[in-house]
Amino acid sequence: MSVGTERLGLATLRRVPAESRPLVRPGTVAAGVVHLGLGAFHRAHQAVYTEAAIDSAGGDWAIVGVAPRSTALVEALAAQDGLFSVSTLSAGSAATRVVGSLAGVRHAASDPAAVVALLADPAIRVVTLTVTEKAYQLDPVSGVLRADPQLTLDLSTDRPPRTVPGLLVRGLLARADADTGPIALVSCDNLPANGRRLRGLVQQSLALAGASDATLERLAAQVTFPGTMVDRIVPASTDETLATARAALGVADLAAVAAEPYTQWVVEDDFPGGRPAWEQAGAVLTDDAGPWERLKLRGLNGVHSAVAYLGALAGCETIAEALALPGLAGVLRRFIADDVASSFTPPQGVRVVDYGDEVLGRFANPAIRHRTLQVAMDGSQKLPQRVLHTIADLRAVGRSAHWGALVVAAWLRFLGGQADDGRRLPLDDPLADRIRAALAAAPDTPAGTVDAVFALREVFPSALAEDDQVRAEVTGWLTALREHGVVATLAGSP
Ligand code: CS2
């Protein structure tokens, strides 16, 4: 920040152009929601819906945002009175608006006790989470959270909790003790049946923490886990994002985010302590988010991963650039029409191919510079629900998943760490060490790679790993990718 640049905050809001000012002024609405995970996605999604809900229907539903790790973000938001901006970008246009739904911020790593106290506060009736896929896994061998091997210590009552489940469990135990009242815990991560998944994780964590039967019963009656489908493309912020915000606002915003115009939120309506009127902000409240989740995970995220791996291998920096690779859009349309659309029953009134066409249009947005390597991250946590479930559901009815196999092959080649032009590709994945060790021990052939990676049971369940047809298709694609590269493989695919 250059000397003399004013920062966004309550005191400088009058300098911000009128059309960019927030709908809600921080400090005027009490908190009712705690959000865990203050990343760019939350700021451009739930925070925006909640601000619009408060604006149109009122209610004490401001959000206290908790960053599990990042201190920089907590400091930036605290210095800005919780204000931040969202720039909505499409080809040739940008609109920047400040959002005012954050009533405060906390840093879990340095002050876990404050977060536990917050979760136990009777004013808080909704907790939302965006903590990424990898935070939801229990290790099948040790029974301990894979994301943090210290979980058991974390849950003992004489240690400050350090993980998300640790914080939740400690907060819930305090609520049960004080008979605080009902609360909904809402996963907003891209996982199938995310509500049930969070419920399972919390129950297992409560058991590990030694919660008594009476406590478990009390919590079962007072805590719900609505499932959700969340959607908006929000790349990690860059210097360019901050420059766009600053040009629009006339003040510096160090917590600025940029996002596409499209946004969607489908939420199961199970909030025993009430909730913001999100439907007033365009959210769909429903009994069952399942069909929407499958549509989004398979028809958007699965296709996103396909573009990310094939694009990264072909040397493309962004998703939009990758989508322009000759032949790729056609292959993705076939993947959507032949594989994804036949693998599940979509929500009523939705045609999967139309949804897919809209998705490809969104990916082509040149103003969203979403890096292929960002989407490629954490593949071991993403591939199952994005692509492998599509393949497994087709195999269960005796069909093959030709294009799905190409996506798996692209991931396997990506794991090898080298793009088609020889450039190094980083492997950012919680299973990276095991993947590297498995690949190093295997023969360096397509079949050797398939054997090594298909042996990761938490990624490939045995029914899929032992399916000769799937292995043969993936091996075939991997051979083509290794011998000819992405561009020639796409050109040669029927
Ligand atoms: C992306 C998602 O990073 C990724 O893996 O596929 O974050 C995607 O942009 C969002 O789910 C869109 O809603």
PDB file of N, CA and C in Angstrom, residues 259-291:
ATOM      1  N   ALA A 259     -15.228 -12.207  -8.313  1.00  0.00           N
ATOM      2  CA  ALA A 259     -16.004 -13.417  -8.599  1.00  0.00           C
ATOM      3  C   ALA A 259     -16.762 -13.252  -9.897  1.00  0.00           C
ATOM      4  N   GLU A 260     -17.275 -14.383 -10.395  1.00  0.00           N
ATOM      5  CA  GLU A 260     -18.118 -14.347 -11.591  1.00  0.00           C
ATOM      6  C   GLU A 260     -19.509 -13.815 -11.207  1.00  0.00           C
ATOM      7  N   PRO A 261     -20.324 -13.413 -12.198  1.00  0.00           N
ATOM      8  CA  PRO A 261     -21.684 -12.943 -11.899  1.00  0.00           C
ATOM      9  C   PRO A 261     -22.592 -14.056 -11.365  1.00  0.00           C
ATOM     10  N   TYR A 262     -22.430 -15.278 -11.856  1.00  0.00           N
ATOM     11  CA  TYR A 262     -23.333 -16.370 -11.484  1.00  0.00           C
ATOM     12  C   TYR A 262     -23.197 -16.714  -9.999  1.00  0.00           C
ATOM     13  N   THR A 263     -24.314 -16.986  -9.356  1.00  0.00           N
ATOM     14  CA  THR A 263     -24.250 -17.471  -7.974  1.00  0.00           C
ATOM     15  C   THR A 263     -25.477 -18.310  -7.687  1.00  0.00           C
ATOM     16  N   GLN A 264     -25.309 -19.358  -6.906  1.00  0.00           N
ATOM     17  CA  GLN A 264     -26.430 -20.235  -6.564  1.00  0.00           C
ATOM     18  C   GLN A 264     -26.209 -20.822  -5.174  1.00  0.00           C
ATOM     19  N   TRP A 265     -27.329 -20.984  -4.431  1.00  0.00           N
ATOM     20  CA  TRP A 265     -27.242 -21.609  -3.102  1.00  0.00           C
ATOM     21  C   TRP A 265     -28.534 -22.370  -2.861  1.00  0.00           C
ATOM     22  N   VAL A 266     -28.401 -23.658  -2.668  1.00  0.00           N
ATOM     23  CA  VAL A 266     -29.555 -24.502  -2.345  1.00  0.00           C
ATOM     24  C   VAL A 266     -29.315 -25.027  -0.924  1.00  0.00           C
ATOM     25  N   VAL A 267     -30.276 -24.792  -0.047  1.00  0.00           N
ATOM     26  CA  VAL A 267     -30.084 -25.100   1.380  1.00  0.00           C
ATOM     27  C   VAL A 267     -31.255 -25.906   1.903  1.00  0.00           C
ATOM     28  N   GLU A 268     -30.976 -26.992   2.596  1.00  0.00           N
ATOM     29  CA  GLU A 268     -32.054 -27.750   3.250  1.00  0.00           C
ATOM     30  C   GLU A 268     -32.568 -26.949   4.446  1.00  0.00           C
ATOM     31  N   ASP A 269     -33.887 -26.798   4.488  1.00  0.00           N
ATOM     32  CA  ASP A 269     -34.467 -25.864   5.461  1.00  0.00           C
ATOM     33  C   ASP A 269     -34.697 -26.548   6.803  1.00  0.00           C
ATOM     34  N   ASP A 270     -33.637 -26.639   7.597  1.00  0.00           N
ATOM     35  CA  ASP A 270     -33.722 -27.346   8.873  1.00  0.00           C
ATOM     36  C   ASP A 270     -32.935 -26.545   9.926  1.00  0.00           C
ATOM     37  N   PHE A 271     -33.543 -25.442  10.349  1.00  0.00           N
ATOM     38  CA  PHE A 271     -32.861 -24.486  11.236  1.00  0.00           C
ATOM     39  C   PHE A 271     -33.672 -24.289  12.512  1.00  0.00           C
ATOM     40  N   PRO A 272     -33.422 -25.094  13.537  1.00  0.00           N
ATOM     41  CA  PRO A 272     -34.271 -25.060  14.729  1.00  0.00           C
ATOM     42  C   PRO A 272     -34.178 -23.749  15.511  1.00  0.00           C
ATOM     43  N   GLY A 273     -33.124 -22.990  15.306  1.00  0.00           N
ATOM     44  CA  GLY A 273     -32.990 -21.716  16.021  1.00  0.00           C
ATOM     45  C   GLY A 273     -33.266 -20.525  15.101  1.00  0.00           C
ATOM     46  N   GLY A 274     -33.866 -20.777  13.942  1.00  0.00           N
ATOM     47  CA  GLY A 274     -34.114 -19.712  12.971  1.00  0.00           C
ATOM     48  C   GLY A 274     -32.911 -19.522  12.056  1.00  0.00           C
ATOM     49  N   ARG A 275     -33.092 -18.657  11.047  1.00  0.00           N
ATOM     50  CA  ARG A 275     -32.003 -18.414  10.083  1.00  0.00           C
ATOM     51  C   ARG A 275     -32.261 -17.091   9.378  1.00  0.00           C
ATOM     52  N   PRO A 276     -31.231 -16.541   8.721  1.00  0.00           N
ATOM     53  CA  PRO A 276     -31.448 -15.353   7.895  1.00  0.00           C
ATOM     54  C   PRO A 276     -32.434 -15.699   6.771  1.00  0.00           C
ATOM     55  N   ALA A 277     -33.139 -14.704   6.264  1.00  0.00           N
ATOM     56  CA  ALA A 277     -34.117 -14.947   5.188  1.00  0.00           C
ATOM     57  C   ALA A 277     -33.384 -15.055   3.855  1.00  0.00           C
ATOM     58  N   TRP A 278     -32.558 -16.097   3.739  1.00  0.00           N
ATOM     59  CA  TRP A 278     -31.707 -16.223   2.542  1.00  0.00           C
ATOM     60  C   TRP A 278     -32.534 -16.315   1.263  1.00  0.00           C
ATOM     61  N   GLU A 279     -33.777 -16.823   1.372  1.00  0.00           N
ATOM     62  CA  GLU A 279     -34.597 -16.918   0.152  1.00  0.00           C
ATOM     63  C   GLU A 279     -34.855 -15.532  -0.429  1.00  0.00           C
ATOM     64  N   GLN A 280     -34.844 -14.502   0.429  1.00  0.00           N
ATOM     65  CA  GLN A 280     -35.034 -13.131  -0.068  1.00  0.00           C
ATOM     66  C   GLN A 280     -33.835 -12.684  -0.896  1.00  0.00           C
ATOM     67  N   ALA A 281     -32.732 -13.407  -0.744  1.00  0.00           N
ATOM     68  CA  ALA A 281     -31.511 -13.057  -1.468  1.00  0.00           C
ATOM     69  C   ALA A 281     -31.295 -13.995  -2.660  1.00  0.00           C
ATOM     70  N   GLY A 282     -32.298 -14.835  -2.949  1.00  0.00           N
ATOM     71  CA  GLY A 282     -32.193 -15.705  -4.117  1.00  0.00           C
ATOM     72  C   GLY A 282     -31.814 -17.139  -3.818  1.00  0.00           C
ATOM     73  N   ALA A 283     -31.575 -17.489  -2.556  1.00  0.00           N
ATOM     74  CA  ALA A 283     -31.246 -18.884  -2.246  1.00  0.00           C
ATOM     75  C   ALA A 283     -32.515 -19.739  -2.376  1.00  0.00           C
ATOM     76  N   VAL A 284     -32.317 -21.027  -2.685  1.00  0.00           N
ATOM     77  CA  VAL A 284     -33.440 -21.953  -2.774  1.00  0.00           C
ATOM     78  C   VAL A 284     -33.450 -22.792  -1.503  1.00  0.00           C
ATOM     79  N   LEU A 285     -34.532 -22.716  -0.745  1.00  0.00           N
ATOM     80  CA  LEU A 285     -34.665 -23.526   0.472  1.00  0.00           C
ATOM     81  C   LEU A 285     -35.463 -24.771   0.094  1.00  0.00           C
ATOM     82  N   THR A 286     -34.974 -25.940   0.489  1.00  0.00           N
ATOM     83  CA  THR A 286     -35.556 -27.191  -0.004  1.00  0.00           C
ATOM     84  C   THR A 286     -35.529 -28.259   1.081  1.00  0.00           C
ATOM     85  N   ASP A 287     -36.209 -29.385   0.815  1.00  0.00           N
ATOM     86  CA  ASP A 287     -36.168 -30.535   1.727  1.00  0.00           C
ATOM     87  C   ASP A 287     -34.931 -31.380   1.497  1.00  0.00           C
ATOM     88  N   ASP A 288     -34.461 -31.391   0.235  1.00  0.00           N
ATOM     89  CA  ASP A 288     -33.399 -32.324  -0.136  1.00  0.00           C
ATOM     90  C   ASP A 288     -32.474 -31.668  -1.163  1.00  0.00           C
ATOM     91  N   ALA A 289     -31.277 -31.351  -0.740  1.00  0.00           N
ATOM     92  CA  ALA A 289     -30.322 -30.716  -1.661  1.00  0.00           C
ATOM     93  C   ALA A 289     -29.583 -31.754  -2.512  1.00  0.00           C
ATOM     94  N   GLY A 290     -29.828 -33.051  -2.248  1.00  0.00           N
ATOM     95  CA  GLY A 290     -29.066 -34.121  -2.906  1.00  0.00           C
ATOM     96  C   GLY A 290     -28.982 -34.016  -4.421  1.00  0.00           C
ATOM     97  N   PRO A 291     -30.121 -33.901  -5.133  1.00  0.00           N
ATOM     98  CA  PRO A 291     -30.021 -33.839  -6.591  1.00  0.00           C
ATOM     99  C   PRO A 291     -29.229 -32.615  -7.074  1.00  0.00           C
TER     100      PRO A 291
END
